[in-house]
């Protein structure tokens, strides 16, 4: 997936969530870094590198991860679950839409 496809998929998927307040993304040639500002003083940290296909989503509150989904060439796709965000378990490929759907499910569980 190229950077522009990633951004379009991400913005489209986020548009359906009622707890999103705003987005703040920065691109550097083939890299996207940014935050999705959410209600409850939380944000979703987002990173995507088109060349390495590294992808990282982390739901953050008060400087700690509450949940996340990542991909890198060493560990592959993995989830940091709400129940224990410091751990991770392997999952199959997840499209941006799937990740944002998983975020919505995690949001429902969190206090």
Short mmCIF file of N, CA and C in Angstrom, two decimals:
data_model
loop_
_atom_site.label_atom_id
_atom_site.label_comp_id
_atom_site.label_asym_id
_atom_site.label_seq_id
_atom_site.Cartn_x
_atom_site.Cartn_y
_atom_site.Cartn_z
N UNK A 1 0.85 -1.17 0.00
CA UNK A 1 0.00 0.00 0.00
C UNK A 1 0.90 1.24 0.00
N UNK A 2 0.54 2.20 -0.81
CA UNK A 2 1.33 3.43 -0.79
C UNK A 2 0.76 4.42 0.24
N UNK A 3 1.52 5.47 0.49
CA UNK A 3 1.17 6.42 1.53
C UNK A 3 -0.18 7.07 1.30
N UNK A 4 -0.48 7.48 0.07
CA UNK A 4 -1.75 8.15 -0.20
C UNK A 4 -2.93 7.20 0.01
N UNK A 5 -2.79 5.94 -0.36
CA UNK A 5 -3.86 4.96 -0.11
C UNK A 5 -4.07 4.76 1.39
N UNK A 6 -2.96 4.69 2.13
CA UNK A 6 -3.05 4.54 3.58
C UNK A 6 -3.82 5.70 4.21
N UNK A 7 -3.45 6.92 3.82
CA UNK A 7 -4.10 8.10 4.38
C UNK A 7 -5.59 8.12 4.04
N UNK A 8 -5.92 7.83 2.79
CA UNK A 8 -7.34 7.81 2.39
C UNK A 8 -8.13 6.77 3.16
N UNK A 9 -7.58 5.57 3.28
CA UNK A 9 -8.26 4.51 4.04
C UNK A 9 -8.43 4.89 5.50
N UNK A 10 -7.39 5.47 6.07
CA UNK A 10 -7.43 5.86 7.47
C UNK A 10 -8.48 6.94 7.72
N UNK A 11 -8.45 7.99 6.91
CA UNK A 11 -9.42 9.08 7.10
C UNK A 11 -10.85 8.60 6.88
N UNK A 12 -11.04 7.78 5.88
CA UNK A 12 -12.38 7.24 5.62
C UNK A 12 -12.87 6.41 6.81
N UNK A 13 -12.02 5.55 7.33
CA UNK A 13 -12.40 4.69 8.45
C UNK A 13 -12.65 5.50 9.72
N UNK A 14 -11.81 6.49 9.97
CA UNK A 14 -11.99 7.32 11.17
C UNK A 14 -13.26 8.15 11.12
N UNK A 15 -13.71 8.49 9.94
CA UNK A 15 -14.89 9.35 9.81
C UNK A 15 -16.16 8.72 10.38
N UNK A 16 -16.16 7.42 10.58
CA UNK A 16 -17.35 6.75 11.13
C UNK A 16 -17.35 6.68 12.66
N UNK A 17 -16.28 7.12 13.30
CA UNK A 17 -16.18 7.02 14.76
C UNK A 17 -16.62 8.32 15.43
N UNK A 18 -17.56 8.21 16.36
CA UNK A 18 -18.08 9.41 17.01
C UNK A 18 -17.18 9.94 18.12
N UNK A 19 -16.11 9.21 18.48
CA UNK A 19 -15.23 9.69 19.55
C UNK A 19 -13.96 10.36 19.01
N UNK A 20 -13.87 10.52 17.69
CA UNK A 20 -12.74 11.22 17.08
C UNK A 20 -13.02 12.72 17.09
N UNK A 21 -12.06 13.50 17.59
CA UNK A 21 -12.22 14.95 17.62
C UNK A 21 -11.47 15.64 16.48
N UNK A 22 -10.23 15.20 16.21
CA UNK A 22 -9.48 15.79 15.10
C UNK A 22 -8.28 14.91 14.79
N UNK A 23 -7.68 15.16 13.64
CA UNK A 23 -6.47 14.44 13.25
C UNK A 23 -5.33 15.43 13.03
N UNK A 24 -4.14 14.98 13.31
CA UNK A 24 -2.94 15.80 13.12
C UNK A 24 -1.87 14.88 12.54
N UNK A 25 -1.74 14.87 11.21
CA UNK A 25 -0.79 14.00 10.53
C UNK A 25 0.30 14.83 9.86
N UNK A 26 1.49 14.25 9.81
CA UNK A 26 2.62 14.85 9.13
C UNK A 26 3.22 13.78 8.23
N UNK A 27 3.53 14.15 7.00
CA UNK A 27 4.16 13.20 6.09
C UNK A 27 5.57 13.67 5.76
N UNK A 28 6.42 12.68 5.56
CA UNK A 28 7.81 12.92 5.19
C UNK A 28 8.14 11.96 4.05
N UNK A 29 7.91 12.35 2.84
CA UNK A 29 8.14 11.59 1.61
C UNK A 29 7.31 10.31 1.60
N UNK A 30 7.73 9.26 2.30
CA UNK A 30 7.01 7.99 2.31
C UNK A 30 6.62 7.54 3.72
N UNK A 31 6.63 8.47 4.67
CA UNK A 31 6.29 8.16 6.07
C UNK A 31 5.17 9.07 6.54
N UNK A 32 4.24 8.49 7.29
CA UNK A 32 3.19 9.26 7.96
C UNK A 32 3.38 9.08 9.46
N UNK A 33 3.35 10.19 10.18
CA UNK A 33 3.38 10.18 11.65
C UNK A 33 2.26 11.09 12.10
N UNK A 34 1.61 10.74 13.16
CA UNK A 34 0.58 11.65 13.64
C UNK A 34 -0.24 11.10 14.77
N UNK A 35 -1.24 11.91 15.09
CA UNK A 35 -2.16 11.58 16.18
C UNK A 35 -3.58 11.82 15.74
N UNK A 36 -4.43 10.96 16.24
CA UNK A 36 -5.86 11.17 16.12
C UNK A 36 -6.32 11.53 17.52
N UNK A 37 -6.77 12.76 17.70
CA UNK A 37 -7.19 13.22 19.02
C UNK A 37 -8.60 12.68 19.28
N UNK A 38 -8.75 12.05 20.43
CA UNK A 38 -10.00 11.38 20.79
C UNK A 38 -10.59 11.99 22.06
N UNK A 39 -11.83 11.65 22.32
CA UNK A 39 -12.44 12.08 23.58
C UNK A 39 -11.75 11.40 24.75
N UNK A 40 -12.11 11.81 25.95
CA UNK A 40 -11.58 11.26 27.20
C UNK A 40 -10.08 11.48 27.36
N UNK A 41 -9.55 12.56 26.76
CA UNK A 41 -8.12 12.88 26.86
C UNK A 41 -7.22 11.74 26.38
N UNK A 42 -7.66 11.09 25.32
CA UNK A 42 -6.89 10.01 24.72
C UNK A 42 -6.52 10.39 23.29
N UNK A 43 -5.51 9.70 22.76
CA UNK A 43 -5.19 9.88 21.35
C UNK A 43 -4.70 8.56 20.77
N UNK A 44 -4.81 8.45 19.47
CA UNK A 44 -4.32 7.30 18.73
C UNK A 44 -3.05 7.74 18.01
N UNK A 45 -1.92 7.19 18.43
CA UNK A 45 -0.65 7.46 17.76
C UNK A 45 -0.59 6.58 16.52
N UNK A 46 -0.27 7.17 15.36
CA UNK A 46 -0.25 6.44 14.10
C UNK A 46 1.10 6.63 13.43
N UNK A 47 1.64 5.53 12.90
CA UNK A 47 2.88 5.57 12.15
C UNK A 47 2.75 4.61 10.98
N UNK A 48 3.20 5.04 9.81
CA UNK A 48 3.22 4.18 8.63
C UNK A 48 4.43 4.53 7.78
N UNK A 49 5.18 3.49 7.38
CA UNK A 49 6.33 3.65 6.50
C UNK A 49 6.06 2.83 5.24
N UNK A 50 5.88 3.51 4.13
CA UNK A 50 5.55 2.85 2.87
C UNK A 50 6.65 1.88 2.42
N UNK A 51 7.90 2.22 2.61
CA UNK A 51 8.99 1.37 2.13
C UNK A 51 9.14 0.08 2.91
N UNK A 52 9.06 0.17 4.24
CA UNK A 52 9.23 -1.02 5.08
C UNK A 52 7.89 -1.68 5.41
N UNK A 53 6.81 -1.00 5.11
CA UNK A 53 5.44 -1.42 5.45
C UNK A 53 5.20 -1.47 6.95
N UNK A 54 6.10 -0.86 7.72
CA UNK A 54 5.91 -0.79 9.16
C UNK A 54 4.66 0.03 9.45
N UNK A 55 3.82 -0.51 10.31
CA UNK A 55 2.55 0.11 10.64
C UNK A 55 2.38 0.03 12.15
N UNK A 56 1.98 1.13 12.78
CA UNK A 56 1.80 1.11 14.23
C UNK A 56 0.64 2.01 14.63
N UNK A 57 -0.25 1.44 15.43
CA UNK A 57 -1.37 2.17 16.00
C UNK A 57 -1.33 1.92 17.50
N UNK A 58 -1.32 2.97 18.30
CA UNK A 58 -1.31 2.82 19.75
C UNK A 58 -2.30 3.81 20.36
N UNK A 59 -3.25 3.30 21.12
CA UNK A 59 -4.21 4.12 21.85
C UNK A 59 -3.55 4.51 23.16
N UNK A 60 -3.39 5.81 23.37
CA UNK A 60 -2.61 6.33 24.50
C UNK A 60 -3.49 7.18 25.41
N UNK A 61 -3.26 7.01 26.72
CA UNK A 61 -3.87 7.87 27.73
C UNK A 61 -2.85 8.08 28.84
N UNK A 62 -2.58 9.33 29.18
CA UNK A 62 -1.63 9.67 30.24
C UNK A 62 -0.29 8.96 30.04
N UNK A 63 0.25 9.06 28.83
CA UNK A 63 1.57 8.52 28.50
C UNK A 63 1.68 7.00 28.61
N UNK A 64 0.55 6.28 28.58
CA UNK A 64 0.65 4.83 28.58
C UNK A 64 -0.28 4.23 27.53
N UNK A 65 0.19 3.15 26.94
CA UNK A 65 -0.59 2.48 25.91
C UNK A 65 -1.72 1.70 26.55
N UNK A 66 -2.93 1.88 25.99
CA UNK A 66 -4.10 1.14 26.43
C UNK A 66 -4.41 -0.03 25.50
N UNK A 67 -3.96 0.08 24.25
CA UNK A 67 -4.27 -0.90 23.21
C UNK A 67 -3.42 -0.57 21.99
N UNK A 68 -3.20 -1.54 21.12
CA UNK A 68 -2.48 -1.23 19.90
C UNK A 68 -2.44 -2.38 18.92
N UNK A 69 -2.13 -2.05 17.69
CA UNK A 69 -1.89 -3.03 16.63
C UNK A 69 -0.68 -2.54 15.84
N UNK A 70 0.26 -3.45 15.60
CA UNK A 70 1.50 -3.09 14.91
C UNK A 70 1.86 -4.14 13.87
N UNK A 71 2.68 -3.69 12.91
CA UNK A 71 3.33 -4.60 11.98
C UNK A 71 4.75 -4.12 11.75
N UNK A 72 5.68 -5.07 11.84
CA UNK A 72 7.05 -4.81 11.40
C UNK A 72 7.59 -6.11 10.80
N UNK A 73 8.71 -6.01 10.12
CA UNK A 73 9.26 -7.17 9.42
C UNK A 73 9.88 -8.22 10.34
N UNK A 74 10.02 -7.90 11.60
CA UNK A 74 10.60 -8.85 12.55
C UNK A 74 9.50 -9.65 13.26
N UNK A 75 8.52 -8.96 13.84
CA UNK A 75 7.47 -9.65 14.60
C UNK A 75 6.21 -9.90 13.80
N UNK A 76 6.05 -9.27 12.66
CA UNK A 76 4.82 -9.42 11.88
C UNK A 76 3.68 -8.65 12.53
N UNK A 77 2.46 -9.00 12.16
CA UNK A 77 1.28 -8.34 12.72
C UNK A 77 1.03 -8.84 14.13
N UNK A 78 0.75 -7.92 15.04
CA UNK A 78 0.44 -8.31 16.42
C UNK A 78 -0.43 -7.25 17.10
N UNK A 79 -1.17 -7.71 18.09
CA UNK A 79 -2.09 -6.87 18.85
C UNK A 79 -1.60 -6.75 20.28
N UNK A 80 -1.72 -5.54 20.83
CA UNK A 80 -1.50 -5.29 22.25
C UNK A 80 -2.90 -5.13 22.85
N UNK A 81 -3.42 -6.17 23.50
CA UNK A 81 -4.83 -6.16 23.92
C UNK A 81 -5.11 -5.22 25.10
N UNK A 82 -6.35 -4.79 25.19
CA UNK A 82 -6.80 -3.92 26.27
C UNK A 82 -6.51 -4.57 27.62
N UNK A 83 -6.70 -5.86 27.72
CA UNK A 83 -6.53 -6.57 29.00
C UNK A 83 -5.09 -6.53 29.50
N UNK A 84 -4.12 -6.47 28.60
CA UNK A 84 -2.72 -6.43 28.97
C UNK A 84 -1.92 -5.81 27.83
N UNK A 85 -1.95 -4.47 27.70
CA UNK A 85 -1.35 -3.82 26.54
C UNK A 85 0.17 -3.94 26.43
N UNK A 86 0.84 -4.37 27.49
CA UNK A 86 2.28 -4.57 27.40
C UNK A 86 2.63 -5.89 26.73
N UNK A 87 1.67 -6.79 26.67
CA UNK A 87 1.88 -8.06 25.98
C UNK A 87 1.45 -7.91 24.53
N UNK A 88 1.66 -8.95 23.76
CA UNK A 88 1.13 -8.94 22.40
C UNK A 88 0.89 -10.36 21.93
N UNK A 89 -0.03 -10.50 20.99
CA UNK A 89 -0.25 -11.79 20.35
C UNK A 89 -0.33 -11.58 18.85
N UNK A 90 0.12 -12.59 18.14
CA UNK A 90 0.18 -12.52 16.70
C UNK A 90 -1.20 -12.61 16.07
N UNK A 91 -1.38 -11.87 14.98
CA UNK A 91 -2.60 -11.92 14.17
C UNK A 91 -2.20 -11.91 12.70
N UNK A 92 -3.15 -12.24 11.86
CA UNK A 92 -2.93 -12.17 10.42
C UNK A 92 -3.01 -10.72 9.96
N UNK A 93 -2.64 -10.49 8.71
CA UNK A 93 -2.71 -9.16 8.11
C UNK A 93 -4.01 -8.46 8.47
N UNK A 94 -3.91 -7.17 8.76
CA UNK A 94 -5.10 -6.36 9.04
C UNK A 94 -5.07 -5.13 8.16
N UNK A 95 -6.13 -4.92 7.40
CA UNK A 95 -6.28 -3.71 6.61
C UNK A 95 -6.55 -2.54 7.56
N UNK A 96 -6.35 -1.33 7.09
CA UNK A 96 -6.60 -0.14 7.91
C UNK A 96 -8.03 -0.17 8.46
N UNK A 97 -8.98 -0.51 7.62
CA UNK A 97 -10.39 -0.57 8.05
C UNK A 97 -10.58 -1.55 9.21
N UNK A 98 -9.89 -2.69 9.15
CA UNK A 98 -9.97 -3.69 10.22
C UNK A 98 -9.37 -3.15 11.52
N UNK A 99 -8.29 -2.43 11.40
CA UNK A 99 -7.63 -1.87 12.58
C UNK A 99 -8.54 -0.84 13.25
N UNK A 100 -9.16 0.01 12.46
CA UNK A 100 -10.04 1.03 13.03
C UNK A 100 -11.29 0.38 13.63
N UNK A 101 -11.79 -0.69 13.03
CA UNK A 101 -12.90 -1.44 13.63
C UNK A 101 -12.47 -2.04 14.97
N UNK A 102 -11.25 -2.56 15.03
CA UNK A 102 -10.73 -3.11 16.29
C UNK A 102 -10.58 -2.01 17.33
N UNK A 103 -10.16 -0.82 16.91
CA UNK A 103 -10.10 0.33 17.82
C UNK A 103 -11.48 0.63 18.40
N UNK A 104 -12.50 0.63 17.56
CA UNK A 104 -13.86 0.90 18.03
C UNK A 104 -14.30 -0.13 19.06
N UNK A 105 -13.93 -1.38 18.85
CA UNK A 105 -14.27 -2.44 19.82
C UNK A 105 -13.50 -2.25 21.12
N UNK A 106 -12.23 -1.90 21.04
CA UNK A 106 -11.43 -1.65 22.24
C UNK A 106 -12.01 -0.47 23.01
N UNK A 107 -12.44 0.56 22.29
CA UNK A 107 -13.01 1.76 22.92
C UNK A 107 -14.23 1.40 23.78
N UNK A 108 -15.02 0.47 23.31
CA UNK A 108 -16.23 0.04 24.05
C UNK A 108 -15.88 -0.63 25.37
N UNK A 109 -14.75 -1.31 25.42
CA UNK A 109 -14.36 -2.07 26.60
C UNK A 109 -13.74 -1.15 27.67
N UNK A 110 -13.04 -0.14 27.22
CA UNK A 110 -12.31 0.72 28.16
C UNK A 110 -13.25 1.60 28.98
N UNK A 111 -12.86 1.85 30.22
CA UNK A 111 -13.70 2.72 31.07
C UNK A 111 -13.67 4.15 30.60
#
